[in-house]
Structures are given as structure tokens and as C-alpha cells.
PDB file of C-alpha atoms in Angstrom:
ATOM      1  CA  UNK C  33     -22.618 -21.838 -31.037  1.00 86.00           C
ATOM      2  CA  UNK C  34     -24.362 -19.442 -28.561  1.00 89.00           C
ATOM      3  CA  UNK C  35     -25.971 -22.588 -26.534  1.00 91.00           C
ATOM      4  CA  UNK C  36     -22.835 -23.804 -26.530  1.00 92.00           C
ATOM      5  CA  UNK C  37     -20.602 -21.537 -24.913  1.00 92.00           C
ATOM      6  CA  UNK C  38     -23.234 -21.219 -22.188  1.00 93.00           C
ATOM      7  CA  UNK C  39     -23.097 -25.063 -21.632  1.00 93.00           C
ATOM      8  CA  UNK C  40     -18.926 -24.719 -20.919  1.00 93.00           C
ATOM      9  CA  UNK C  41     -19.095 -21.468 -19.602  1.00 93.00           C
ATOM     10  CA  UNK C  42     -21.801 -23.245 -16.952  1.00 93.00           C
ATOM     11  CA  UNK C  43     -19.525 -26.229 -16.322  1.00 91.00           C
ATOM     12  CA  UNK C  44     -16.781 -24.257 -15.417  1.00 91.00           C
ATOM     13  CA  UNK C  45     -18.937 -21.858 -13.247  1.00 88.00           C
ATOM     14  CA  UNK C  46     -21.057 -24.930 -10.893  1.00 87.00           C
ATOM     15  CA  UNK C  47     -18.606 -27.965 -11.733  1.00 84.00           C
ATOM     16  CA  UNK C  48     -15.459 -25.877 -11.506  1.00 82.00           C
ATOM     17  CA  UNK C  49     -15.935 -23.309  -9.501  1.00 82.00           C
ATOM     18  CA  UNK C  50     -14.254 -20.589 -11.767  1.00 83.00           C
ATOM     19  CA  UNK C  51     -14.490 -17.256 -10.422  1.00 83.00           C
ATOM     20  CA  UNK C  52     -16.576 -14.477 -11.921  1.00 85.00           C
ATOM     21  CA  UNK C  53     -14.381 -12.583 -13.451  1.00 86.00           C
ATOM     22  CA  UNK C  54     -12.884 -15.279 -15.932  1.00 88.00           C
ATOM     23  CA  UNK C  55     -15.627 -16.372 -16.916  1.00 91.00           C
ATOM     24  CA  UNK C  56     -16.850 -13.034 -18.424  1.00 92.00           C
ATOM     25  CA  UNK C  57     -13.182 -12.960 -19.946  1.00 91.00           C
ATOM     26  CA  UNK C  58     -13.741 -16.456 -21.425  1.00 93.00           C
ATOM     27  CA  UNK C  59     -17.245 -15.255 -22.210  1.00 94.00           C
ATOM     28  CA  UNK C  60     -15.930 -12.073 -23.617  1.00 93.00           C
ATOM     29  CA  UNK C  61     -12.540 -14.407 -26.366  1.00 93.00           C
ATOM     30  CA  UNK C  62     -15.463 -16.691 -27.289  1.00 95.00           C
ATOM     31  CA  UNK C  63     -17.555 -13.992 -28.570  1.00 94.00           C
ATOM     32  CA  UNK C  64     -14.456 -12.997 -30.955  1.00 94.00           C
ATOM     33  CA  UNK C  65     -13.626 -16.275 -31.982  1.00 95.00           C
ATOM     34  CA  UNK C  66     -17.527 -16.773 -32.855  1.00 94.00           C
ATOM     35  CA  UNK C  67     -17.665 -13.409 -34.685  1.00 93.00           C
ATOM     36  CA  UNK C  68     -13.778 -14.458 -36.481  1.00 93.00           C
ATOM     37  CA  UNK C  69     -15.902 -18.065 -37.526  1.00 94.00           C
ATOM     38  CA  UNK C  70     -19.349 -16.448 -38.805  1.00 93.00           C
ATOM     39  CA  UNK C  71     -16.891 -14.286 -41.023  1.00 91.00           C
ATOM     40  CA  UNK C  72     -15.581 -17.580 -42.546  1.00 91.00           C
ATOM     41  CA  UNK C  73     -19.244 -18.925 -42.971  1.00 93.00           C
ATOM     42  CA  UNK C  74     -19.220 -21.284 -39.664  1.00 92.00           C
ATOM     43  CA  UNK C  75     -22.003 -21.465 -37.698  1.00 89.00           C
ATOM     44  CA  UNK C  76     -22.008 -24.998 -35.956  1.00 90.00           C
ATOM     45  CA  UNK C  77     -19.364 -26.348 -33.760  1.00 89.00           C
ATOM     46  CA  UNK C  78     -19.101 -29.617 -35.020  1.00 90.00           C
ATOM     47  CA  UNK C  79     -17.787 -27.684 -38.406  1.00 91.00           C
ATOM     48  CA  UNK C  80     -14.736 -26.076 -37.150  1.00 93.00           C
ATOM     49  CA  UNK C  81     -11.264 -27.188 -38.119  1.00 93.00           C
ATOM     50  CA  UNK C  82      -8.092 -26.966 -37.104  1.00 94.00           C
ATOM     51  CA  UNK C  83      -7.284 -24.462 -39.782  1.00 94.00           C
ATOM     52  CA  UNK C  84     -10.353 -21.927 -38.144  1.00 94.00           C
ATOM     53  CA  UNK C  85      -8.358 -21.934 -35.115  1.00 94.00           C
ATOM     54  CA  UNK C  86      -4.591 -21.316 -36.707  1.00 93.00           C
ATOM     55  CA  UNK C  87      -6.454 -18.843 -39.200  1.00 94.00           C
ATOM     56  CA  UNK C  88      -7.998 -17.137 -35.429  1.00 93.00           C
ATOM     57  CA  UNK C  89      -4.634 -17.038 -33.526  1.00 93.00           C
ATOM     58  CA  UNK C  90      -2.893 -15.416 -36.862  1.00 92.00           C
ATOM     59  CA  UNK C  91      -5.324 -12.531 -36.447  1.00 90.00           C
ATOM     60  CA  UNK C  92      -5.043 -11.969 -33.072  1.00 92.00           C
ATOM     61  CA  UNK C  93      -1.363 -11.570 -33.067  1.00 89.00           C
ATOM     62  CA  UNK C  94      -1.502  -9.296 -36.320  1.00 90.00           C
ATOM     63  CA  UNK C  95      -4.930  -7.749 -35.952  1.00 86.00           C
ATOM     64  CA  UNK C  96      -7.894  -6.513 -38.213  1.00 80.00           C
ATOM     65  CA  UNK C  97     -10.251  -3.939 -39.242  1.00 80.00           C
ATOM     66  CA  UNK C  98     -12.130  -3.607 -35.903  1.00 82.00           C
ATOM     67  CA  UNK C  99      -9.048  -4.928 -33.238  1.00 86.00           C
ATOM     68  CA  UNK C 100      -5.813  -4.147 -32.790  1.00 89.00           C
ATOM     69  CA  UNK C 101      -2.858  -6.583 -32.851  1.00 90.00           C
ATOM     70  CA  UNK C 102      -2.841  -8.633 -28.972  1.00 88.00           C
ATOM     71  CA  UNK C 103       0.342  -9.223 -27.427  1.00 86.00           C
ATOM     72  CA  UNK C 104       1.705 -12.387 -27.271  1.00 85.00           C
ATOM     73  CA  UNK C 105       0.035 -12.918 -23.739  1.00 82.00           C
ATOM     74  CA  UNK C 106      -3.291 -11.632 -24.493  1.00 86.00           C
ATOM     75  CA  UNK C 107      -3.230 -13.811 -27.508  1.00 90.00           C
ATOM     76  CA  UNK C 108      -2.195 -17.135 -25.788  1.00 89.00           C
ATOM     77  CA  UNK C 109      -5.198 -16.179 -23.212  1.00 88.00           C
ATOM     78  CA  UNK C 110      -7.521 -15.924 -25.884  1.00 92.00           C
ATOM     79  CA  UNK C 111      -6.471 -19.089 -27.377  1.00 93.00           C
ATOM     80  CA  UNK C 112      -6.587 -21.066 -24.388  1.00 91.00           C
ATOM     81  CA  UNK C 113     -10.740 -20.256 -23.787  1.00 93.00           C
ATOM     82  CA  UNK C 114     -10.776 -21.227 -27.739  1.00 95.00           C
ATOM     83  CA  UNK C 115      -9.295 -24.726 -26.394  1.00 94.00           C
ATOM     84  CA  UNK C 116     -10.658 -25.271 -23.368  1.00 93.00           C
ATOM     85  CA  UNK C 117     -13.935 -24.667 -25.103  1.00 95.00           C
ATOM     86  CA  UNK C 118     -13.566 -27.393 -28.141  1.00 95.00           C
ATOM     87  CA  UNK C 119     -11.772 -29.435 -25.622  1.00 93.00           C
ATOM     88  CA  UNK C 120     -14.991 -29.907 -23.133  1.00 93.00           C
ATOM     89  CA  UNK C 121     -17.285 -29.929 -27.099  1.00 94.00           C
ATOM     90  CA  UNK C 122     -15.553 -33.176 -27.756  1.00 92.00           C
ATOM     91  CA  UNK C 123     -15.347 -34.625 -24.068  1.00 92.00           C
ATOM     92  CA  UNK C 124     -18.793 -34.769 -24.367  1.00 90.00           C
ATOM     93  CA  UNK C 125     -19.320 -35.801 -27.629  1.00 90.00           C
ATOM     94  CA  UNK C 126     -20.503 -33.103 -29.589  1.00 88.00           C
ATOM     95  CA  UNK C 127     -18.174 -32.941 -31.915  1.00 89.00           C
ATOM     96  CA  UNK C 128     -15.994 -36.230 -32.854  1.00 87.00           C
ATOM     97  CA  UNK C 129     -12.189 -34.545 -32.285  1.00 89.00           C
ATOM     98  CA  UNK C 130     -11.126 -31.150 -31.112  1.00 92.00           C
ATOM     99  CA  UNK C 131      -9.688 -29.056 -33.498  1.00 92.00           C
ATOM    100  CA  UNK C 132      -7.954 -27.116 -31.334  1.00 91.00           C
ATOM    101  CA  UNK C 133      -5.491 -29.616 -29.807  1.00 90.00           C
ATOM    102  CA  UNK C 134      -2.835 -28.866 -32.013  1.00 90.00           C
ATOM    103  CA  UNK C 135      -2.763 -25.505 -32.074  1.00 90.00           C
ATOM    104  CA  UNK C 136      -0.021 -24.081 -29.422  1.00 87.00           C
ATOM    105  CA  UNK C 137      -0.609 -20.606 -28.187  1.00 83.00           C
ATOM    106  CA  UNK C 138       2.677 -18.289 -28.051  1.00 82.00           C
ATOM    107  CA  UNK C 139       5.113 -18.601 -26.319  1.00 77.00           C
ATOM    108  CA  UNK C 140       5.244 -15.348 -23.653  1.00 66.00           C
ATOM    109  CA  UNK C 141       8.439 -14.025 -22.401  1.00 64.00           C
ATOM    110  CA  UNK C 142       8.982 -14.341 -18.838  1.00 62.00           C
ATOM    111  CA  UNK C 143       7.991 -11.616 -17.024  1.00 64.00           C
ATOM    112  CA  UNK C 144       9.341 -10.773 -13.483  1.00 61.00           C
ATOM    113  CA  UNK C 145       6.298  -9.327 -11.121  1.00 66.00           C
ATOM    114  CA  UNK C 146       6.983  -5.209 -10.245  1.00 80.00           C
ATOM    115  CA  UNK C 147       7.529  -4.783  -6.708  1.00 85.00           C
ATOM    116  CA  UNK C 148       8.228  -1.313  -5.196  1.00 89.00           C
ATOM    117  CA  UNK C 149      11.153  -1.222  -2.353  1.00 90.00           C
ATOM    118  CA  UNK C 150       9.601  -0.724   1.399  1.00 92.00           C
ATOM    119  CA  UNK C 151      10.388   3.015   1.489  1.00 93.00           C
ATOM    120  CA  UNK C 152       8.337   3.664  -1.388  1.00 94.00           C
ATOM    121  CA  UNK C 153       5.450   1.681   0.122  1.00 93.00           C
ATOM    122  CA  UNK C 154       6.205   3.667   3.365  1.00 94.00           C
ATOM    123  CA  UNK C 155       5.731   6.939   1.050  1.00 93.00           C
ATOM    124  CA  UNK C 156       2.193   5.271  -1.003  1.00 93.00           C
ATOM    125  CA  UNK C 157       0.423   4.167   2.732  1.00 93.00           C
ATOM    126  CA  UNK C 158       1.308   7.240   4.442  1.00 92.00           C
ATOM    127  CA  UNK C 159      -0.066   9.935   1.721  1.00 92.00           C
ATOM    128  CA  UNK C 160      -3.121   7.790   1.110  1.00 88.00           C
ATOM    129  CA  UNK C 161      -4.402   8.956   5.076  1.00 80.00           C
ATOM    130  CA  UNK C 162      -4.212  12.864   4.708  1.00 77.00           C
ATOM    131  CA  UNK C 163      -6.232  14.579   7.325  1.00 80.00           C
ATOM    132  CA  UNK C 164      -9.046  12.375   9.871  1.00 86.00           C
ATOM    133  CA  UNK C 165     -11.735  12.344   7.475  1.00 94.00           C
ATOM    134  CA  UNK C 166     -13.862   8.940   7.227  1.00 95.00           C
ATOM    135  CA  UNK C 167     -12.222   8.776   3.611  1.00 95.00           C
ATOM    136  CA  UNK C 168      -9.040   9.193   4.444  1.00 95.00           C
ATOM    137  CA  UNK C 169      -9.277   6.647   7.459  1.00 96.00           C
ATOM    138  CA  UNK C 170     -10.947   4.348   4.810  1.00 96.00           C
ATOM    139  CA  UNK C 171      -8.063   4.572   2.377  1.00 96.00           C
ATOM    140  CA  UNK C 172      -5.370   3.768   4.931  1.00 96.00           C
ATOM    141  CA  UNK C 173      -7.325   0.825   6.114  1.00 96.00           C
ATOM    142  CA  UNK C 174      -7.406  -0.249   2.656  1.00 96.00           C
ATOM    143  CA  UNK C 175      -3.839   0.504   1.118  1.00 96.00           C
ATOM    144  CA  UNK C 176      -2.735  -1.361   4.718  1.00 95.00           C
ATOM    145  CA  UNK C 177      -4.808  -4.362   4.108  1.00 95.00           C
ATOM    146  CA  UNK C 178      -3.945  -4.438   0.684  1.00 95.00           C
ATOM    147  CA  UNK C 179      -0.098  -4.668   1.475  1.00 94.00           C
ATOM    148  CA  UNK C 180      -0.374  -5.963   4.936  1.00 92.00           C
ATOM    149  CA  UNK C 181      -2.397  -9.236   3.432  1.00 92.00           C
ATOM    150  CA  UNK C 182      -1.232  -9.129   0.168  1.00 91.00           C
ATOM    151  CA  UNK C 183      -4.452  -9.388  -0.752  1.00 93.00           C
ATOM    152  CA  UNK C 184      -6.016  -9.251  -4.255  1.00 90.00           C
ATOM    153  CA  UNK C 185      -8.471  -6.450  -5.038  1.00 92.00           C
ATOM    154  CA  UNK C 186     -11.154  -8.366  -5.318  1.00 91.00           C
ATOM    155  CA  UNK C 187     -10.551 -10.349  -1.782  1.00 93.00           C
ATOM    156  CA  UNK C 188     -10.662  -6.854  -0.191  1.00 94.00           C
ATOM    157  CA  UNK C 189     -13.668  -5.268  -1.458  1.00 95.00           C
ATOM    158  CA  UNK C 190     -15.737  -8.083  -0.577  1.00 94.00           C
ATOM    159  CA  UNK C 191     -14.517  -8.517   2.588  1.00 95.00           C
ATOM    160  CA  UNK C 192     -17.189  -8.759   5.494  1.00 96.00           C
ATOM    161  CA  UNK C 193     -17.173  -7.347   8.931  1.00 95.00           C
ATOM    162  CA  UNK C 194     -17.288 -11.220  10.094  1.00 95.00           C
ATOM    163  CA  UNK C 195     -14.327 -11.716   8.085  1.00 95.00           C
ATOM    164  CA  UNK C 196     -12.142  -9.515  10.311  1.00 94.00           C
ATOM    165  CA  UNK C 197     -11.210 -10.634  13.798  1.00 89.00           C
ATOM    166  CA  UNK C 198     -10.025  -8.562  15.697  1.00 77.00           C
ATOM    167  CA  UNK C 199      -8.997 -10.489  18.804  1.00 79.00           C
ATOM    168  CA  UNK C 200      -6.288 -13.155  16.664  1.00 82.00           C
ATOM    169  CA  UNK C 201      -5.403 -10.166  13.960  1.00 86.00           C
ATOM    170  CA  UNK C 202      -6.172 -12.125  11.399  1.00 89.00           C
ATOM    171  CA  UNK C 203      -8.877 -11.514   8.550  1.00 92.00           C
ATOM    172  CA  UNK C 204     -10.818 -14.095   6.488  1.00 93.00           C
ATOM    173  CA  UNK C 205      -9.915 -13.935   2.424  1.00 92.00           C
ATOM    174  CA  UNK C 206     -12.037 -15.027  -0.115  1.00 89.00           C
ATOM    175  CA  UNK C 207      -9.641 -16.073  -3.276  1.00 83.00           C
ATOM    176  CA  UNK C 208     -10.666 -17.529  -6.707  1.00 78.00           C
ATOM    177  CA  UNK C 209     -13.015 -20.414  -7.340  1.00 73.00           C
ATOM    178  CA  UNK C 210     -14.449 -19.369  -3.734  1.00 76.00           C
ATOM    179  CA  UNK C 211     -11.347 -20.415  -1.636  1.00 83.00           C
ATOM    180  CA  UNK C 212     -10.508 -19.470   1.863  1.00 88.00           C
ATOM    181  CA  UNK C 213      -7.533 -18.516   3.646  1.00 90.00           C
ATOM    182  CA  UNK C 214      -6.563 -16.745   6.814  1.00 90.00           C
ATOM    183  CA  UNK C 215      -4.413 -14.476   7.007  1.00 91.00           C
ATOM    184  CA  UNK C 216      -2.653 -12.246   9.148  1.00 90.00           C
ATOM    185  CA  UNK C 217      -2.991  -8.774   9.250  1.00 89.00           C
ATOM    186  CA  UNK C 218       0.288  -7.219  10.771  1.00 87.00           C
ATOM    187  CA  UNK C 219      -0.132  -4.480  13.426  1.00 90.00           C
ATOM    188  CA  UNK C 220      -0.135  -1.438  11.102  1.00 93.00           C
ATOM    189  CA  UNK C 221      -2.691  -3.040   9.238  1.00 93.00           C
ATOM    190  CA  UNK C 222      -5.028  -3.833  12.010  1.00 93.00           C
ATOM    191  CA  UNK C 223      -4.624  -1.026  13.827  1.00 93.00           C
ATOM    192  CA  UNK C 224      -5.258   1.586  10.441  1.00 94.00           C
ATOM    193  CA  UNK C 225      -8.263  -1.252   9.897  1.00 95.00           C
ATOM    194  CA  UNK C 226      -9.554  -0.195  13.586  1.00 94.00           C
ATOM    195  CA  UNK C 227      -9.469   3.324  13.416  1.00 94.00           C
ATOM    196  CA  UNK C 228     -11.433   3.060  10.208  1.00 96.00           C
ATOM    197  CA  UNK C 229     -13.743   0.713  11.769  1.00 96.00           C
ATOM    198  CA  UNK C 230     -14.490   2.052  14.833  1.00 96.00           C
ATOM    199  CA  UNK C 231     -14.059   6.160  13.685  1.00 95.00           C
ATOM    200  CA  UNK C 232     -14.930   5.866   9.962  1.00 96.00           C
ATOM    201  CA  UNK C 233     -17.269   3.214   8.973  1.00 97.00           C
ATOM    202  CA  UNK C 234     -20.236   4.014  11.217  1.00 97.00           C
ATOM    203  CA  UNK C 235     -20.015   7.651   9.175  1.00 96.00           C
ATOM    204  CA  UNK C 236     -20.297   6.318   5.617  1.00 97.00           C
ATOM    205  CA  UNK C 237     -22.757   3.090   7.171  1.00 96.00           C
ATOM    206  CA  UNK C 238     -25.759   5.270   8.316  1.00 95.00           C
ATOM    207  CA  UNK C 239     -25.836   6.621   5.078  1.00 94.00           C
ATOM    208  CA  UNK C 240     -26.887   3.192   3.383  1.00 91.00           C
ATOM    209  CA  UNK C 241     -28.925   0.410   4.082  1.00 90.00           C
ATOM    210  CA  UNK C 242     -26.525  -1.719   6.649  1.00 89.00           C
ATOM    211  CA  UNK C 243     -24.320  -3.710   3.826  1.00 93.00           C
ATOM    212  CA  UNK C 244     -21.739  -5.643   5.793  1.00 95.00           C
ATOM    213  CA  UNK C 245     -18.997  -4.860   3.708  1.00 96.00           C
ATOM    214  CA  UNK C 246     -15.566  -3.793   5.296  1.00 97.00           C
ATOM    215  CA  UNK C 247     -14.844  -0.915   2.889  1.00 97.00           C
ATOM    216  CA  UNK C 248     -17.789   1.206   2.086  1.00 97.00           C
ATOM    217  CA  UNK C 249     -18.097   4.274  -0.224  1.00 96.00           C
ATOM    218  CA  UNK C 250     -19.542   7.559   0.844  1.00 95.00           C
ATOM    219  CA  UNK C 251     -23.058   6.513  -0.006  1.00 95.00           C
ATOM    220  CA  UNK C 252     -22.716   3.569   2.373  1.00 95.00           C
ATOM    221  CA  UNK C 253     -22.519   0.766  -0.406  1.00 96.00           C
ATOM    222  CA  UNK C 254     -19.494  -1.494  -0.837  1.00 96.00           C
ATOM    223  CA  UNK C 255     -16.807   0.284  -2.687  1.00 96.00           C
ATOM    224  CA  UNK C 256     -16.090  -1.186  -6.054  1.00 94.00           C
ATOM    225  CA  UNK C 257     -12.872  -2.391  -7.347  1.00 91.00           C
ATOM    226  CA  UNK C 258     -13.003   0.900  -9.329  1.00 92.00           C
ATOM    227  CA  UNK C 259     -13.114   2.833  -6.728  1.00 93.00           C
ATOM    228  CA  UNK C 260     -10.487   1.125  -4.907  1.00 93.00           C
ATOM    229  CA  UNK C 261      -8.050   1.932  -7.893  1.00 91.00           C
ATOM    230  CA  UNK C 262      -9.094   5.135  -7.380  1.00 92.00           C
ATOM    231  CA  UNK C 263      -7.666   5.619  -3.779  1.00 93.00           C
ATOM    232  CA  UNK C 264      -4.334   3.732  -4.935  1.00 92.00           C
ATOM    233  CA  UNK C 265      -3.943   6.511  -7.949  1.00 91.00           C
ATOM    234  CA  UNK C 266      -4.168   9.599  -6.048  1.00 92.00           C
ATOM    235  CA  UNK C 267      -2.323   7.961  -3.067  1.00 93.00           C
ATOM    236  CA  UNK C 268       0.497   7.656  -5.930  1.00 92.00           C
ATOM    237  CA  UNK C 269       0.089  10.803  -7.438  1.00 92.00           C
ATOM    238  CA  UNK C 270       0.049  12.732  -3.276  1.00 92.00           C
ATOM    239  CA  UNK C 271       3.388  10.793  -2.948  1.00 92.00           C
ATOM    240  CA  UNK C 272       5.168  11.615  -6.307  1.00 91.00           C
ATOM    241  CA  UNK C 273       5.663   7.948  -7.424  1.00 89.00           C
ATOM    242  CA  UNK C 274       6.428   7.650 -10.473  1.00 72.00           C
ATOM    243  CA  UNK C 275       5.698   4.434 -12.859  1.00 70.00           C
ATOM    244  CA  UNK C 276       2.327   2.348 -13.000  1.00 76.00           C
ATOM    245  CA  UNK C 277       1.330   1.258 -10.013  1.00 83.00           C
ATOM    246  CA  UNK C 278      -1.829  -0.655  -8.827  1.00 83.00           C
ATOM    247  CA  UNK C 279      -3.207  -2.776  -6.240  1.00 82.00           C
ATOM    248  CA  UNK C 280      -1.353  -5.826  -7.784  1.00 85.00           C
ATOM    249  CA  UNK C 281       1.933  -4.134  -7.253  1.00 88.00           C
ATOM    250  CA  UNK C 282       1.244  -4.372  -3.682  1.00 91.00           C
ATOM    251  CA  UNK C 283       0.691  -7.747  -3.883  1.00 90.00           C
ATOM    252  CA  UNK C 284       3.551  -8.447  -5.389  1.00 90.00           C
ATOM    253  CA  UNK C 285       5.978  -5.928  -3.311  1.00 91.00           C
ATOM    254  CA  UNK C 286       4.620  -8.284  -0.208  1.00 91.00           C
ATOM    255  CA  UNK C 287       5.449 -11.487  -1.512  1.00 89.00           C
ATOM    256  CA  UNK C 288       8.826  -9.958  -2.725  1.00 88.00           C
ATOM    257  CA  UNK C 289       9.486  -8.723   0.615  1.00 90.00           C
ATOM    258  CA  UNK C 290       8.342 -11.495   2.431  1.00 89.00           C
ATOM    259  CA  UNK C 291      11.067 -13.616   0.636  1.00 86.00           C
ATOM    260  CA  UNK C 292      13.591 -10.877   0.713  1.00 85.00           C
ATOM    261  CA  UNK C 293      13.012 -10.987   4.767  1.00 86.00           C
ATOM    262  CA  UNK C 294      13.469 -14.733   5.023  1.00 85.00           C
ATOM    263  CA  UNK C 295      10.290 -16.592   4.610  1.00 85.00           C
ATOM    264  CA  UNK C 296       9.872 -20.113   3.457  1.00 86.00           C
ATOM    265  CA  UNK C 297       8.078 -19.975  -0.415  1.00 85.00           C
ATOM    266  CA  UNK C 298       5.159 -22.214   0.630  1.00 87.00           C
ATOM    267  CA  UNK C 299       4.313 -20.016   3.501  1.00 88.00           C
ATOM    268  CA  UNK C 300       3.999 -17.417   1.326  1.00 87.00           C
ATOM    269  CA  UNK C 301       2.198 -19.745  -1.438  1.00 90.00           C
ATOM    270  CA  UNK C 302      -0.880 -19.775   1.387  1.00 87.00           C
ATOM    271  CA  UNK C 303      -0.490 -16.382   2.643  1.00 88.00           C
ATOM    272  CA  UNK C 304      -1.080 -15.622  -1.589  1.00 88.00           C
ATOM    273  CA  UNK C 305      -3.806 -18.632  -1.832  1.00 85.00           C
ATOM    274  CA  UNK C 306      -1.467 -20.009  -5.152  1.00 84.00           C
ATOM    275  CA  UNK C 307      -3.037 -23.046  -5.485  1.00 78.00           C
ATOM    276  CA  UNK C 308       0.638 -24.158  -7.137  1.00 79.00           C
ATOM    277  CA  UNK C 309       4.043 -23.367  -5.336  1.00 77.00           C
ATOM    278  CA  UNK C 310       5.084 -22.923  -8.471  1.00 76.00           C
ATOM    279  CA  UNK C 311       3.216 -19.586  -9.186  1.00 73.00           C
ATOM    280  CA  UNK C 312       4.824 -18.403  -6.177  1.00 77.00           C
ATOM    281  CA  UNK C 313       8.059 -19.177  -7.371  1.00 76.00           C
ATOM    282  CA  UNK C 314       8.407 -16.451  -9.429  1.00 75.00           C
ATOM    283  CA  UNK C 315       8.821 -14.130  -6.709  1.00 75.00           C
ATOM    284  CA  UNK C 316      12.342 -15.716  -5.967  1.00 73.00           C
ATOM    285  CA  UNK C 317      13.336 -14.634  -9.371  1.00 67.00           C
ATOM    286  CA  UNK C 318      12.779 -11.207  -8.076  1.00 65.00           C
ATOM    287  CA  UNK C 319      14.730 -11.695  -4.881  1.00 69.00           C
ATOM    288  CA  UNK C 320      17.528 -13.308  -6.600  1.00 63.00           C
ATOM    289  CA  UNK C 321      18.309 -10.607  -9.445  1.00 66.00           C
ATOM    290  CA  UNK C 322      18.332  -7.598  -6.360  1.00 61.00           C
ATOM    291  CA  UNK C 323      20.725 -10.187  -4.782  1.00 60.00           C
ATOM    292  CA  UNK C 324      23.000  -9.914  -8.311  1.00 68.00           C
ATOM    293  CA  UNK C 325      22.538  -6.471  -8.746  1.00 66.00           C
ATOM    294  CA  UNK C 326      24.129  -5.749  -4.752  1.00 60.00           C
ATOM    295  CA  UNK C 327      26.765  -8.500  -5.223  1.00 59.00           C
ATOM    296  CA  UNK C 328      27.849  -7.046  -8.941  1.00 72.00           C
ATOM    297  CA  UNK C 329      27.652  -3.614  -7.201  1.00 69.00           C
ATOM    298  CA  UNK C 330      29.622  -4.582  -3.502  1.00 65.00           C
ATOM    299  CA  UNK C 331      31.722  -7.498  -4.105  1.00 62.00           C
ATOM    300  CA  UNK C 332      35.691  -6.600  -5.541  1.00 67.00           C
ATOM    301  CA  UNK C 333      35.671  -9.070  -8.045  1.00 62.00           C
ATOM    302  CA  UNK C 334      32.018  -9.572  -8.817  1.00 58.00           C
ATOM    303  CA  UNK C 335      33.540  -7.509 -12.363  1.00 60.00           C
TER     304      UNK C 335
END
């Protein structure tokens, strides 16, 4: 079984170019579902049935001695590494059929992405740069690129000093599966981005050993995603937000207010580097409930 999980697990990493992080996800279900078949005496592929998998997806949703239940989402993730697994086992003919085919994962409600309103991102960006320390230059640059670009957390820690020019304002994002996309940076953005650059990096970077990352940490090394969350959380806490926020929700409030301000869906589909329109779409549901919610509370006879 072990041999092969690392056989899909490599065709998805060279042929398909699946980023690093899913793949330790995928590598991280497949483990369970190996452990949930050597518990039912199932060692060999080629020997799991359909039932193995229906048996699996039961105890995910309703849980066990060592895991709690998994929401209907987390489950249905799960499940689809179980299937894209058996499915790529029987493409190349190591077992005869895949006995996963059949078994749907469930369904998951609909859930609108959480964007906070501009003043609130206002509040987050300016209590994230208290004082004219390297840090706090830092974590402006980085709350402002994280908004500005609606970048992902991962695109922004491993950004490069190439990856930024200055001149066009734009910077250079790398997105899953290794994608590119540039994107504009706004002139809050690039200007907190050049006060940290110019003021604040060249602190932190003759304390390490010259990594070219944009964002460094105070030893000098690239700043982890960790870290990153870090700066978001206190930002929060300095500006009395309440509710869970992280670096998604930034991503999210500038896609929702992108669309809120008039911008066509597939721009913002490449400004987000969706590789579907259709996962960007979901940010018009947003827009068009806050346009309900101000009709049914403005219009005479909206009740």
C-alpha cells in the first residue's frame, strides 16, 4: 500500500504539478484510510472493495476511538484523495476496477466566503504598523500586500525581491501547481512595501545569510506562514476585531470588494489565479445578499 501511495502521490507532484501542501494533506487521508483498511485485515490494493470505502466514509462522518467525527467537508476531502488514489490504481492497471467510483462524498452546504467591510480593514492595516520599528514596517508591508494583492499566504511568504517591481507597481505571484500571475499592488501597498524595503529589510537582512525573500523574520530568514498568522492575530487583537480572522479573510474581503466596486468577475478570477471563473463566482453571492440586505432595509416596499 505504502509503495503505492508514493507512486500517485509522485504523479500528481511531477505529472501534475500539485502544490506542496496538498500533497502532504493527500499524504496525510491516505495514511487514515490505510490504518481504517489494516484494521479490517487489508493489506494489498488490489483487495479493497467498495464496501472498505463506504465502511471508511461512515467513520469519518461519525468518528472512532482515536478521531473525532469530520465535518461534512473534511470528510468529502478525505474521500476524494481515497478516489483519486484507486482511480489512478486502476488507470494503470493495478487493480482491475476502482472501488471507489461509486462511493459519493457528502454533500457540503454552501458556504459564503467571510469578508470584513473596508473600515474594518482600514482599522486591521493601520494597528498592524505601531511605532517605526523594522517589525512594524514589516507587518504593514505584509497586511498591505496581503489585501492589496489578495494574495494567498503562501504567495506572500515566498515572494522574492525580483518578484517586486517597483517601477510598473506590480509584484510577481507564485499560485498553486507553480502558476504565475501579475498583479498589481495599489499605492498603499507599494508604498508600505517601500518603506519596509528600503527602511526595514536591510535591518533584519544583515542578520542572516542574504535569503532573497521579501518578508524576513528578525533572524534574517524568510518568515513562515506561521509567523505571518502571527502578525495578522495581534494586528486583530491591537484593533479590537472581533470574530476569526486570518489571512484568507483578506483575500476574500478583496475579491468581495473588488466586485462590490464594479469589477468584471474574470478580472478578478486572474487577479485571484482561479484557474475556473466559477470559483470566483462565489464572491457575487456575497455582493448580492449585502445588495438584499440594503434594499430590504431602504426600499418602502421591499417588506
Amino acid at each position: 500500500m505504502g509503495r503505492a501511495v508514493d507512486a500517485w502521490l509522485t504523479h500528481l507532484d511531477v505529472e501534475r504539478g500539485v502544490s506542496r501542501n496538498t500533497l502532504t494533506a493527500y499524504r496525510r487521508d491516505l495514511a487514515r484510510w490505510a490504518a481504517h483498511l489494516a484494521s479490517a485485515g487489508v493489506e494489498r490494493p488490489e483487495d479493497v472493495r467498495e464496501a472498505h470505502v463506504a465502511e471508511f466514509l461512515a467513520r469519518l462522518r461519525e468518528g472512532d476511538e482515536h478521531h473525532p467525527p469530520l465535518a461534512a467537508s473534511s470528510a468529502a476531502r478525505t474521500l476524494v484523495a481515497v478516489r483519486g488514489f484507486h482511480r489512478f490504481l486502476a488507470l494503470e492497471g493495478v487493480m482491475d476496477a476502482d472501488p471507489a467510483r461509486t462511493v459519493s462524498p457528502p454533500r457540503v452546504p454552501a458556504r459564503l466566503p467571510k469578508a470584513i467591510p473596508v473600515q474594518d480593514v482600514e482599522r486591521l492595516l493601520d494597528a498592524a504598523s505601531v511605532g517605526d520599528t523594522p517589525a512594524a514596517l514589516r507587518d504593514r508591508a505584509l497586511l498591505e500586500v496581503l489585501y492589496g494583492t489578495g494574495a494567498r499566504i503562501s504567495e506572500a511568504v515566498t515572494l522574492d525581491v525580483d518578484d517586486v517591481d517597483g517601477e510598473d507597481g506590480v509584484v510577481r505571484l507564485r499560485g498553486k501547481g507553480g502558476k504565475e500571475r501579475l498583479v498589481p499592488l495599489g499605492s498603499y501597498a507599494a508604498s508600505a512595501l517601500s518603506a519596509w524595503l528600503v527602511r526595514g529589510r536591510p535591518v533584519f537582512a544583515a542578520r542572516g545569510r542574504g535569503t532573497p525573500a521579501v518578508f524576513l523574520n528578525a533572524r534574517g530568514g524568510r518568515l513562515s506562514r506561521q509567523s505571518a498568522w502571527s502578525v495578522l492575530r495581534a494586528a486583530a487583537d491591537r484593533a479590537q476585531l472581533g470574530g476569526h480572522l486570518s489571512p484568507h479573510t483578506l483575500r476574500h474581503s478583496f475579491a468581495t470588494h473588488l466586485l462590490e466596486g464594479g469589477a468584471d468577475v474574470r478580472v478578478v478570477q486572474e487577479l485571484l489565479g482561479h484557474a475556473s471563473v466559477t470559483t470566483t463566482q462565489v464572491y457575487t453571492l456575497v455582493t448580492v445578499q449585502h445588495l438584499r440586505e440594503v434594499y430590504a432595509q431602504s426600499h418602502p416596499r421591499a417588506r
